[in-house]
Amino acid sequence: MRPLRTKLIIAFVSVILLTGVALSGLATFAVRRSFWGFLERYREVRVVAWVDALEGWYLRERSWVGLQRWLELLSRKGGVRRGGTLAGEDRVLVADDRKVVVADSDGELVGRPLSSGLEAAARPINVAGRTVGYVVVTPAPGSPLAILESTFTASVRRVIILGGLLSSAAGILLGVYLANDITRPIVAVQRGAERLAGGDLSHRVQVNTGDEIEELAEAFNSMAESLQRDEAVRRNLTADIAHELRTPLTVLRGNLEALQDGVTPLSPEVIGLLYDEVLRMSRLVSDLSELSLAEARQLRLERRLTDLDPLVEAVTQAFRAEALNGGVELVIASAPGLPPVSIDQDRIAQVVANLVRNALQHTGAGGRVEVATVASDSGLEVTVRDTGQGISPDDLPRVFDRFYRADKSRARVGGGGTGLGLAVAKGLVEAHGGRIWVESQPGQGSTFGFWIPFPNAI
Ligand code: ADP
């Protein structure tokens, strides 16, 4: 696998080199074009200068006789001065009005007719409105101007090569710097993921780039945080379960040892006590498995359209004897004609039973427990109101936590609950898309309520 850093360096250097090559190509083209444009104009000036000079000659001499000698003389001296002519720079051919060469700075073509190629480049020489001859001016090979042109081209090429080398070096340096700058935070996140995978859930990544990588690092950190939280919850849960099982196991063990040693005689009371502890443990185990399914959202609900009010009433009625024994008035505020809700009847019955049982357990003789079902906010609301001991504001936010018991003295031994009842109730209600809550004033009683949405509101 090629690392990202190398890929970025290659990408940066290639882009810089390609841009450099394209720019220098364009620059060369533009410089050459303007240089050649300049040469064209320069030559034109010189041709005009030659035409002027030759017209002057003809005006004076009235013929082309002696022109060849004058031309040779001029070539040696440095040509026509107007236009900045350099010696030997031009090859000049002059033809008479019949296009027969009468003078040639190279002395080669005198007496011959102009070839068609030269004729095309010939300029007329006019004196008094009459064409008396033609002149052809071409750059002499090896002339200073031709040398200047090749020197110029060579120096442009040199500059381009040097510029290319310098820009490549700068490109590589810049590429390495930028690639490092971009990959550093990514490497930090990668290292963070490795540490997390290695079990260090407290590790957080520090990235302040202000871009998507910083967002990635933040997402990574919040993932690490929730993993750490889940891990803490898991540890606590394991510790809680061990703790909860220890009490009934200790009771069982102590009593069984006493029976074995003959310290306690086997009596129906002892058997009843042992049986209670076994029941407690099995309730704990089934509550735990229900809770873990609900929390993992894997609870399978057998939903059926149900009239909630009769179901609440039936469940509550089952506690009538218990209420009577405890001297508590149990009231059912029935509201017939409510629309049905889609629920798992057994599960919701379990929730109602849990709330009513808790209310009765925490309400002393002479108190009152009222169970009501009403329509509310596109759903049905069941409330269990008691006039019992209430819950302190410190405990109130935690009563739905698993294993939380507000009344520590009523802890695990004997009739005390598992501390899971409300946590399970919460899981069951939420699995139905509903919510559960509590309001309480210490000394004045508590109201537990839950809400289930109507089927079309789910
Ligand atoms: P438990 O099995 O101990 O009843 P729950 O989860 O059902 O566990 O309840 C958690 C705690 O909330 C109880 O231990 C109790 O302290 C408190 N609680 C529940 N219902 C009431 C109530 N109606 N009045 C006062 N306290 C209550």
CSV table of C-alpha atoms and ligand atoms in Angstrom, one decimal:
chain,number,residue,atom,x,y,z
A,1,MET,CA,0.0,0.0,0.0
A,2,ARG,CA,1.4,3.4,-1.0
A,3,PRO,CA,1.0,5.9,2.0
A,4,LEU,CA,-1.2,8.9,1.5
A,5,ARG,CA,1.8,11.2,2.1
A,6,THR,CA,3.6,9.8,-0.9
A,7,LYS,CA,0.5,10.0,-3.1
A,8,LEU,CA,0.0,13.7,-2.1
A,9,ILE,CA,3.7,14.5,-2.8
A,10,ILE,CA,3.5,12.9,-6.2
A,11,ALA,CA,0.2,14.8,-6.9
A,12,PHE,CA,1.6,18.2,-5.8
A,13,VAL,CA,4.9,17.8,-7.7
A,14,SER,CA,3.1,16.6,-10.8
A,15,VAL,CA,0.7,19.5,-10.7
A,16,ILE,CA,3.5,22.0,-10.2
A,17,LEU,CA,5.6,20.5,-12.9
A,18,LEU,CA,2.8,20.4,-15.4
A,19,THR,CA,1.8,24.0,-14.7
A,20,GLY,CA,5.5,25.0,-15.0
A,21,VAL,CA,5.9,23.2,-18.3
A,22,ALA,CA,2.6,24.7,-19.7
A,23,LEU,CA,3.5,28.2,-18.5
A,24,SER,CA,7.0,28.1,-19.8
A,25,GLY,CA,5.8,26.8,-23.2
A,26,LEU,CA,3.3,29.6,-23.4
A,27,ALA,CA,5.9,32.2,-22.3
A,28,THR,CA,8.4,30.9,-25.0
A,29,PHE,CA,5.7,31.0,-27.6
A,30,ALA,CA,4.7,34.6,-26.7
A,31,VAL,CA,8.3,35.9,-26.4
A,32,ARG,CA,9.3,34.3,-29.8
A,33,ARG,CA,6.2,35.7,-31.4
A,34,SER,CA,6.9,39.2,-30.3
A,35,PHE,CA,10.6,38.9,-31.1
A,36,TRP,CA,9.8,37.8,-34.6
A,37,GLY,CA,7.2,40.5,-35.0
A,38,PHE,CA,9.8,43.0,-34.0
A,39,LEU,CA,12.2,41.5,-36.6
A,40,GLU,CA,9.5,41.8,-39.3
A,41,ARG,CA,9.0,45.5,-38.5
A,42,TYR,CA,12.7,46.1,-38.3
A,43,ARG,CA,13.2,44.5,-41.8
A,44,GLU,CA,10.3,46.5,-43.2
A,45,VAL,CA,12.0,49.7,-42.0
A,46,ARG,CA,15.2,48.6,-43.7
A,47,VAL,CA,13.5,47.7,-47.0
A,48,VAL,CA,11.9,51.2,-47.1
A,49,ALA,CA,15.3,52.7,-46.4
A,50,TRP,CA,16.8,50.7,-49.3
A,51,VAL,CA,13.9,51.8,-51.6
A,52,ASP,CA,14.5,55.5,-50.6
A,53,ALA,CA,18.2,55.2,-51.2
A,54,LEU,CA,17.8,53.6,-54.6
A,55,GLU,CA,15.2,56.2,-55.7
A,56,GLY,CA,17.7,58.9,-54.7
A,57,TRP,CA,20.4,57.1,-56.7
A,58,TYR,CA,18.2,56.9,-59.8
A,59,LEU,CA,17.1,60.5,-59.5
A,60,ARG,CA,20.8,61.6,-59.5
A,61,GLU,CA,22.2,59.1,-62.0
A,62,ARG,CA,19.2,58.6,-64.3
A,63,SER,CA,20.3,55.0,-64.9
A,64,TRP,CA,21.5,51.9,-62.9
A,65,VAL,CA,25.0,52.1,-64.4
A,66,GLY,CA,27.6,52.0,-61.6
A,67,LEU,CA,25.1,50.8,-59.0
A,68,GLN,CA,26.9,47.5,-58.6
A,69,ARG,CA,30.1,49.3,-57.4
A,70,TRP,CA,28.2,51.6,-55.1
A,71,LEU,CA,26.5,48.6,-53.6
A,72,GLU,CA,29.8,46.8,-53.0
A,73,LEU,CA,31.2,49.9,-51.5
A,74,LEU,CA,28.2,50.4,-49.2
A,75,SER,CA,28.3,46.7,-48.1
A,76,ARG,CA,31.8,47.1,-47.0
A,77,LYS,CA,31.2,50.4,-45.3
A,78,GLY,CA,28.0,49.3,-43.4
A,79,GLY,CA,25.1,49.6,-45.7
A,80,VAL,CA,22.4,52.3,-45.6
A,81,ARG,CA,22.6,54.2,-42.4
A,82,ARG,CA,18.9,55.1,-42.1
A,83,GLY,CA,17.2,52.4,-40.0
A,84,GLY,CA,20.4,51.5,-38.2
A,85,THR,CA,21.7,49.1,-40.8
A,86,LEU,CA,24.7,46.9,-39.9
A,87,ALA,CA,27.5,46.1,-42.3
A,88,GLY,CA,26.8,43.0,-44.4
A,89,GLU,CA,23.5,42.4,-42.9
A,90,ASP,CA,21.3,42.5,-46.0
A,91,ARG,CA,21.6,40.8,-49.3
A,92,VAL,CA,20.4,43.5,-51.8
A,93,LEU,CA,19.4,42.7,-55.4
A,94,VAL,CA,18.4,45.5,-57.8
A,95,ALA,CA,16.6,44.8,-61.1
A,96,ASP,CA,15.8,47.2,-63.9
A,97,ASP,CA,12.3,47.9,-65.1
A,98,ARG,CA,12.4,44.6,-67.2
A,99,LYS,CA,13.3,42.7,-64.0
A,100,VAL,CA,16.8,41.9,-65.1
A,101,VAL,CA,19.3,42.1,-62.2
A,102,VAL,CA,21.6,45.1,-62.5
A,103,ALA,CA,23.2,45.0,-59.1
A,104,ASP,CA,23.7,42.2,-56.5
A,105,SER,CA,25.5,42.8,-53.1
A,106,ASP,CA,26.8,39.3,-53.4
A,107,GLY,CA,27.7,39.9,-57.1
A,108,GLU,CA,26.3,36.6,-58.2
A,109,LEU,CA,23.1,37.3,-60.2
A,110,VAL,CA,24.0,40.4,-62.2
A,111,GLY,CA,22.5,40.1,-65.7
A,112,ARG,CA,20.0,37.4,-64.9
A,113,PRO,CA,16.3,37.8,-64.7
A,114,LEU,CA,14.6,37.8,-61.3
A,115,SER,CA,13.4,34.3,-60.4
A,116,SER,CA,9.7,34.0,-59.5
A,117,GLY,CA,10.5,33.5,-55.8
A,118,LEU,CA,12.6,36.8,-55.8
A,119,GLU,CA,10.0,38.6,-57.9
A,120,ALA,CA,7.3,37.9,-55.3
A,121,ALA,CA,9.5,39.7,-52.7
A,122,ALA,CA,10.5,42.5,-55.0
A,123,ARG,CA,9.5,46.1,-54.2
A,124,PRO,CA,9.2,48.6,-57.0
A,125,ILE,CA,11.4,51.7,-57.2
A,126,ASN,CA,9.4,54.6,-58.5
A,127,VAL,CA,10.8,57.9,-59.8
A,128,ALA,CA,8.5,60.6,-61.1
A,129,GLY,CA,5.5,58.3,-61.2
A,130,ARG,CA,7.3,55.6,-63.2
A,131,THR,CA,8.7,52.2,-62.0
A,132,VAL,CA,12.4,52.3,-62.9
A,133,GLY,CA,13.4,49.1,-61.2
A,134,TYR,CA,12.9,46.6,-58.4
A,135,VAL,CA,14.7,45.9,-55.2
A,136,VAL,CA,14.8,42.6,-53.1
A,137,VAL,CA,16.2,42.8,-49.6
A,138,THR,CA,16.8,39.5,-47.7
A,139,PRO,CA,18.7,38.9,-44.5
A,140,ALA,CA,22.2,37.8,-45.3
A,141,PRO,CA,23.1,34.4,-43.7
A,142,GLY,CA,25.4,34.8,-40.7
A,143,SER,CA,24.4,38.4,-40.4
A,144,PRO,CA,24.6,40.0,-36.9
A,145,LEU,CA,20.8,40.0,-36.8
A,146,ALA,CA,20.5,36.3,-37.6
A,147,ILE,CA,23.2,35.6,-34.9
A,148,LEU,CA,21.2,37.8,-32.5
A,149,GLU,CA,18.1,35.8,-33.2
A,150,SER,CA,19.8,32.4,-32.5
A,151,THR,CA,21.5,33.8,-29.4
A,152,PHE,CA,18.1,35.1,-28.2
A,153,THR,CA,16.4,31.7,-28.8
A,154,ALA,CA,19.3,29.9,-26.9
A,155,SER,CA,19.0,32.2,-23.9
A,156,VAL,CA,15.3,31.8,-23.8
A,157,ARG,CA,15.8,28.0,-23.7
A,158,ARG,CA,18.4,28.4,-21.0
A,159,VAL,CA,16.1,30.5,-18.8
A,160,ILE,CA,13.3,27.9,-19.3
A,161,ILE,CA,15.4,25.0,-18.3
A,162,LEU,CA,16.8,26.8,-15.2
A,163,GLY,CA,13.2,28.0,-14.3
A,164,GLY,CA,12.0,24.4,-14.7
A,165,LEU,CA,14.7,23.1,-12.4
A,166,LEU,CA,14.1,25.7,-9.8
A,167,SER,CA,10.3,25.3,-9.9
A,168,SER,CA,10.7,21.5,-9.6
A,169,ALA,CA,12.9,21.9,-6.5
A,170,ALA,CA,10.3,24.4,-5.1
A,171,GLY,CA,7.5,22.0,-6.1
A,172,ILE,CA,9.1,19.1,-4.2
A,173,LEU,CA,9.7,21.2,-1.1
A,174,LEU,CA,6.2,22.6,-1.2
A,175,GLY,CA,4.7,19.2,-1.9
A,176,VAL,CA,6.5,17.6,1.0
A,177,TYR,CA,5.5,20.4,3.3
A,178,LEU,CA,1.8,20.3,2.2
A,179,ALA,CA,1.6,16.5,2.3
A,180,ASN,CA,3.0,16.5,5.8
A,181,ASP,CA,0.6,19.3,6.8
A,182,ILE,CA,-2.4,17.4,5.4
A,183,THR,CA,-1.5,13.9,6.7
A,184,ARG,CA,-0.4,14.8,10.2
A,185,PRO,CA,-3.9,15.1,11.6
A,186,ILE,CA,-5.0,12.0,9.7
A,187,VAL,CA,-2.1,10.1,11.2
A,188,ALA,CA,-3.2,11.4,14.7
A,189,VAL,CA,-6.7,10.0,14.2
A,190,GLN,CA,-5.2,6.7,12.9
A,191,ARG,CA,-3.0,6.5,16.0
A,192,GLY,CA,-6.0,7.3,18.2
A,193,ALA,CA,-8.0,4.5,16.6
A,194,GLU,CA,-5.1,2.1,17.2
A,195,ARG,CA,-4.9,3.1,20.9
A,196,LEU,CA,-8.6,2.7,21.2
A,197,ALA,CA,-8.5,-0.8,19.6
A,198,GLY,CA,-5.7,-1.6,22.0
A,199,GLY,CA,-8.0,-0.9,24.9
A,200,ASP,CA,-7.1,2.7,25.9
A,201,LEU,CA,-10.6,4.2,25.9
A,202,SER,CA,-9.5,7.4,27.6
A,203,HIS,CA,-7.4,8.5,24.6
A,204,ARG,CA,-8.6,11.6,22.7
A,205,VAL,CA,-7.3,13.1,19.5
A,206,GLN,CA,-6.3,16.7,19.4
A,207,VAL,CA,-6.8,18.3,15.9
A,208,ASN,CA,-7.3,22.0,15.3
A,209,THR,CA,-7.3,22.2,11.5
A,210,GLY,CA,-10.8,23.8,11.3
A,211,ASP,CA,-11.7,21.5,8.5
A,212,GLU,CA,-13.4,18.1,7.8
A,213,ILE,CA,-10.5,16.3,9.5
A,214,GLU,CA,-11.2,18.2,12.7
A,215,GLU,CA,-14.8,17.1,12.4
A,216,LEU,CA,-13.6,13.6,11.9
A,217,ALA,CA,-11.5,13.9,15.1
A,218,GLU,CA,-14.5,15.3,17.0
A,219,ALA,CA,-16.6,12.4,15.8
A,220,PHE,CA,-13.8,10.0,16.8
A,221,ASN,CA,-13.6,11.6,20.2
A,222,SER,CA,-17.3,11.3,20.8
A,223,MET,CA,-17.2,7.7,19.7
A,224,ALA,CA,-14.4,7.1,22.2
A,225,GLU,CA,-16.4,8.8,24.9
A,226,SER,CA,-19.5,6.7,24.3
A,227,LEU,CA,-17.4,3.6,24.2
A,228,GLN,CA,-15.9,4.6,27.5
A,229,ARG,CA,-19.3,5.3,29.0
A,230,ASP,CA,-20.6,1.9,27.7
A,231,GLU,CA,-17.6,0.2,29.2
A,232,ALA,CA,-18.2,1.8,32.5
A,233,VAL,CA,-21.9,0.9,32.4
A,234,ARG,CA,-20.9,-2.7,31.6
A,235,ARG,CA,-18.4,-2.9,34.5
A,236,ASN,CA,-21.0,-1.4,36.9
A,237,LEU,CA,-23.6,-3.8,35.7
A,238,THR,CA,-21.4,-6.8,36.2
A,239,ALA,CA,-20.5,-5.5,39.7
A,240,ASP,CA,-24.1,-4.9,40.5
A,241,ILE,CA,-25.2,-8.3,39.4
A,242,ALA,CA,-22.5,-10.0,41.5
A,243,HIS,CA,-23.6,-7.8,44.4
A,244,GLU,CA,-27.3,-8.6,44.0
A,245,LEU,CA,-26.7,-12.3,43.7
A,246,ARG,CA,-24.4,-12.4,46.7
A,247,THR,CA,-27.1,-11.6,49.3
A,248,PRO,CA,-29.6,-14.3,48.4
A,249,LEU,CA,-26.8,-16.8,47.9
A,250,THR,CA,-25.4,-15.9,51.4
A,251,VAL,CA,-28.8,-16.4,52.9
A,252,LEU,CA,-29.3,-19.7,51.1
A,253,ARG,CA,-25.9,-20.9,52.1
A,254,GLY,CA,-26.1,-19.9,55.7
A,255,ASN,CA,-29.5,-21.6,56.2
A,256,LEU,CA,-28.5,-24.7,54.3
A,257,GLU,CA,-25.3,-25.0,56.4
A,258,ALA,CA,-27.3,-24.6,59.6
A,259,LEU,CA,-29.7,-27.3,58.4
A,260,GLN,CA,-26.8,-29.6,57.5
A,261,ASP,CA,-25.1,-29.1,60.9
A,262,GLY,CA,-28.5,-29.6,62.6
A,263,VAL,CA,-28.4,-26.2,64.2
A,264,THR,CA,-31.7,-25.3,62.6
A,265,PRO,CA,-34.4,-28.0,62.4
A,266,LEU,CA,-36.0,-28.4,59.0
A,267,SER,CA,-39.3,-26.6,59.3
A,268,PRO,CA,-41.9,-25.3,56.7
A,269,GLU,CA,-40.7,-21.7,57.7
A,270,VAL,CA,-37.1,-22.4,56.8
A,271,ILE,CA,-38.2,-24.1,53.5
A,272,GLY,CA,-40.4,-21.0,52.8
A,273,LEU,CA,-37.5,-18.7,53.5
A,274,LEU,CA,-35.1,-20.6,51.2
A,275,TYR,CA,-37.8,-20.8,48.5
A,276,ASP,CA,-38.3,-17.0,48.7
A,277,GLU,CA,-34.6,-16.5,48.1
A,278,VAL,CA,-34.6,-18.8,45.1
A,279,LEU,CA,-37.7,-17.0,43.7
A,280,ARG,CA,-35.9,-13.7,44.2
A,281,MET,CA,-32.9,-14.9,42.3
A,282,SER,CA,-35.0,-16.3,39.4
A,283,ARG,CA,-36.9,-13.0,39.3
A,284,LEU,CA,-33.6,-11.1,39.2
A,285,VAL,CA,-32.4,-13.2,36.3
A,286,SER,CA,-35.6,-12.9,34.3
A,287,ASP,CA,-35.7,-9.1,35.0
A,288,LEU,CA,-32.1,-8.8,33.9
A,289,SER,CA,-32.7,-10.7,30.6
A,290,GLU,CA,-35.8,-8.6,29.9
A,291,LEU,CA,-34.0,-5.4,30.6
A,292,SER,CA,-31.0,-6.3,28.5
A,293,LEU,CA,-33.3,-7.1,25.6
A,294,ALA,CA,-35.2,-3.9,26.0
A,295,GLU,CA,-32.0,-1.8,26.2
A,296,ALA,CA,-30.7,-3.5,23.1
A,297,ARG,CA,-34.1,-2.8,21.4
A,298,GLN,CA,-34.5,-6.5,20.7
A,299,LEU,CA,-37.6,-7.1,22.7
A,300,ARG,CA,-40.1,-8.9,20.6
A,301,LEU,CA,-43.5,-7.4,21.3
A,302,GLU,CA,-46.7,-9.2,20.4
A,303,ARG,CA,-48.7,-6.1,19.7
A,304,ARG,CA,-52.5,-6.2,19.5
A,305,LEU,CA,-55.1,-3.5,19.4
A,306,THR,CA,-56.3,-3.3,23.0
A,307,ASP,CA,-58.6,-1.3,25.1
A,308,LEU,CA,-56.2,-0.1,27.8
A,309,ASP,CA,-58.7,0.8,30.5
A,310,PRO,CA,-60.1,-2.7,31.1
A,311,LEU,CA,-56.6,-4.1,31.1
A,312,VAL,CA,-55.4,-1.6,33.7
A,313,GLU,CA,-58.5,-2.2,35.8
A,314,ALA,CA,-58.0,-6.0,35.7
A,315,VAL,CA,-54.4,-5.8,36.7
A,316,THR,CA,-55.2,-3.3,39.6
A,317,GLN,CA,-58.1,-5.5,40.8
A,318,ALA,CA,-55.6,-8.3,41.4
A,319,PHE,CA,-54.0,-6.1,44.2
A,320,ARG,CA,-57.2,-5.5,46.0
A,321,ALA,CA,-56.5,-8.1,48.7
A,322,GLU,CA,-53.0,-6.8,49.2
A,323,ALA,CA,-54.4,-3.2,49.6
A,324,LEU,CA,-57.0,-4.4,52.0
A,325,ASN,CA,-54.4,-6.1,54.1
A,326,GLY,CA,-52.3,-3.0,54.2
A,327,GLY,CA,-55.2,-0.8,55.0
A,328,VAL,CA,-54.8,1.2,51.8
A,329,GLU,CA,-57.7,2.4,49.7
A,330,LEU,CA,-57.3,1.3,46.1
A,331,VAL,CA,-59.3,3.4,43.7
A,332,ILE,CA,-59.7,2.8,39.9
A,333,ALA,CA,-60.7,5.9,38.0
A,334,SER,CA,-62.3,4.2,35.0
A,335,ALA,CA,-62.8,6.2,31.7
A,336,PRO,CA,-64.7,4.0,29.3
A,337,GLY,CA,-64.8,4.7,25.5
A,338,LEU,CA,-61.1,5.5,25.1
A,339,PRO,CA,-59.6,4.6,21.7
A,340,PRO,CA,-57.6,1.3,21.6
A,341,VAL,CA,-53.8,1.2,21.6
A,342,SER,CA,-51.5,-1.3,19.9
A,343,ILE,CA,-49.6,-3.0,22.8
A,344,ASP,CA,-48.1,-6.2,24.0
A,345,GLN,CA,-50.8,-6.9,26.7
A,346,ASP,CA,-48.6,-9.0,29.0
A,347,ARG,CA,-45.8,-6.5,28.9
A,348,ILE,CA,-48.0,-3.5,29.7
A,349,ALA,CA,-49.8,-5.5,32.4
A,350,GLN,CA,-46.4,-6.1,33.9
A,351,VAL,CA,-45.7,-2.3,33.9
A,352,VAL,CA,-49.0,-1.5,35.5
A,353,ALA,CA,-48.5,-4.3,38.1
A,354,ASN,CA,-45.1,-3.0,38.9
A,355,LEU,CA,-46.3,0.6,39.5
A,356,VAL,CA,-49.3,-0.5,41.6
A,357,ARG,CA,-47.2,-2.9,43.7
A,358,ASN,CA,-44.6,-0.2,44.3
A,359,ALA,CA,-47.4,2.3,45.3
A,360,LEU,CA,-48.9,-0.1,47.8
A,361,GLN,CA,-45.5,-1.0,49.2
A,362,HIS,CA,-44.6,2.6,49.8
A,363,THR,CA,-48.0,3.7,51.2
A,364,GLY,CA,-48.9,3.1,54.8
A,365,ALA,CA,-52.2,2.1,56.3
A,366,GLY,CA,-54.8,4.8,55.9
A,367,GLY,CA,-53.3,5.9,52.6
A,368,ARG,CA,-54.8,5.9,49.1
A,369,VAL,CA,-53.6,4.6,45.7
A,370,GLU,CA,-55.5,5.8,42.7
A,371,VAL,CA,-55.0,4.3,39.2
A,372,ALA,CA,-56.4,6.3,36.2
A,373,THR,CA,-56.3,6.0,32.4
A,374,VAL,CA,-56.9,9.1,30.3
A,375,ALA,CA,-56.4,10.2,26.7
A,376,SER,CA,-53.6,12.7,26.3
A,377,ASP,CA,-51.5,14.1,23.5
A,378,SER,CA,-52.3,11.5,20.7
A,379,GLY,CA,-52.0,8.6,23.1
A,380,LEU,CA,-53.2,7.2,26.4
A,381,GLU,CA,-51.8,8.0,29.8
A,382,VAL,CA,-51.9,5.7,32.8
A,383,THR,CA,-51.1,7.3,36.2
A,384,VAL,CA,-50.7,5.6,39.6
A,385,ARG,CA,-51.0,8.2,42.3
A,386,ASP,CA,-50.2,7.3,46.0
A,387,THR,CA,-50.3,9.2,49.2
A,388,GLY,CA,-47.3,7.3,50.5
A,389,GLN,CA,-43.8,8.3,51.8
A,390,GLY,CA,-42.8,10.0,48.5
A,391,ILE,CA,-39.3,10.1,47.1
A,392,SER,CA,-36.6,12.6,48.0
A,393,PRO,CA,-35.5,15.0,45.2
A,394,ASP,CA,-32.0,13.4,45.3
A,395,ASP,CA,-33.4,10.0,44.6
A,396,LEU,CA,-36.0,11.0,42.1
A,397,PRO,CA,-33.9,11.3,39.0
A,398,ARG,CA,-32.4,7.8,39.6
A,399,VAL,CA,-35.4,5.7,40.4
A,400,PHE,CA,-35.5,4.3,36.9
A,401,ASP,CA,-31.8,3.3,37.0
A,402,ARG,CA,-31.3,-0.4,37.4
A,403,PHE,CA,-30.6,-1.7,40.9
A,404,TYR,CA,-31.4,1.8,42.4
A,405,ARG,CA,-33.3,1.7,45.6
A,406,ALA,CA,-34.3,4.9,47.3
A,407,ASP,CA,-35.0,3.1,50.6
A,408,LYS,CA,-31.6,1.5,51.4
A,409,SER,CA,-33.0,-0.2,54.5
A,410,ARG,CA,-35.5,-2.1,52.5
A,411,ALA,CA,-32.6,-3.6,50.6
A,412,ARG,CA,-32.1,-7.0,49.3
A,413,VAL,CA,-33.0,-9.3,52.2
A,414,GLY,CA,-36.6,-10.6,52.5
A,415,GLY,CA,-39.4,-8.9,50.7
A,416,GLY,CA,-37.3,-6.1,49.1
A,417,GLY,CA,-37.5,-5.8,45.3
A,418,THR,CA,-34.8,-6.4,42.9
A,419,GLY,CA,-34.3,-2.7,42.2
A,420,LEU,CA,-35.0,-3.5,38.6
A,421,GLY,CA,-38.8,-3.1,38.4
A,422,LEU,CA,-38.8,0.5,37.3
A,423,ALA,CA,-35.8,0.0,34.9
A,424,VAL,CA,-37.7,-2.9,33.2
A,425,ALA,CA,-40.9,-0.8,33.1
A,426,LYS,CA,-39.1,2.0,31.4
A,427,GLY,CA,-37.5,-0.4,28.9
A,428,LEU,CA,-41.0,-1.9,28.1
A,429,VAL,CA,-42.8,1.4,27.8
A,430,GLU,CA,-40.0,2.8,25.5
A,431,ALA,CA,-40.1,-0.3,23.4
A,432,HIS,CA,-43.8,0.6,22.7
A,433,GLY,CA,-42.6,4.1,21.6
A,434,GLY,CA,-43.9,5.6,24.8
A,435,ARG,CA,-42.4,7.4,27.8
A,436,ILE,CA,-42.5,7.0,31.6
A,437,TRP,CA,-42.1,9.5,34.4
A,438,VAL,CA,-42.5,10.2,38.1
A,439,GLU,CA,-43.4,13.2,40.2
A,440,SER,CA,-43.1,13.1,44.0
A,441,GLN,CA,-43.0,15.1,47.1
A,442,PRO,CA,-41.4,13.5,50.2
A,443,GLY,CA,-44.1,12.8,52.8
A,444,GLN,CA,-46.9,13.6,50.4
A,445,GLY,CA,-46.8,10.7,47.9
A,446,SER,CA,-45.7,10.0,44.4
A,447,THR,CA,-47.3,9.8,41.0
A,448,PHE,CA,-45.9,7.4,38.4
A,449,GLY,CA,-47.2,7.7,34.9
A,450,PHE,CA,-46.6,6.3,31.5
A,451,TRP,CA,-47.9,7.2,28.0
A,452,ILE,CA,-48.5,5.0,25.0
A,453,PRO,CA,-49.1,6.6,21.6
A,454,PHE,CA,-52.1,5.7,19.4
A,455,PRO,CA,-51.2,3.4,16.5
A,456,ASN,CA,-51.3,6.1,13.9
A,457,ALA,CA,-48.9,8.3,16.0
A,458,ILE,CA,-46.2,5.6,16.2
B,1,ADP,P1,-37.8,-2.3,43.8
B,1,ADP,O1,-37.7,-3.7,43.2
B,1,ADP,O2,-36.8,-2.0,44.8
B,1,ADP,O3,-39.2,-1.9,44.1
B,1,ADP,P2,-38.1,-0.5,41.6
B,1,ADP,O4,-37.2,-0.3,40.4
B,1,ADP,O5,-39.4,-0.9,41.3
B,1,ADP,O6,-37.3,-1.5,42.5
B,1,ADP,O7,-38.1,0.8,42.3
B,1,ADP,C1,-36.9,1.5,42.6
B,1,ADP,C2,-36.9,2.3,43.9
B,1,ADP,O8,-37.8,3.4,43.7
B,1,ADP,C3,-37.5,1.6,45.0
B,1,ADP,O9,-36.5,0.9,45.7
B,1,ADP,C4,-38.1,2.7,45.9
B,1,ADP,O10,-37.2,3.2,46.7
B,1,ADP,C5,-38.5,3.7,44.9
B,1,ADP,N1,-39.9,3.7,44.6
B,1,ADP,C6,-40.6,3.1,43.6
B,1,ADP,N2,-41.9,3.4,43.6
B,1,ADP,C7,-42.1,4.2,44.7
B,1,ADP,C8,-43.3,4.8,45.3
B,1,ADP,N3,-44.5,4.6,44.7
B,1,ADP,N4,-43.1,5.6,46.4
B,1,ADP,C9,-41.9,5.8,46.9
B,1,ADP,N5,-40.8,5.2,46.4
B,1,ADP,C10,-40.9,4.4,45.3
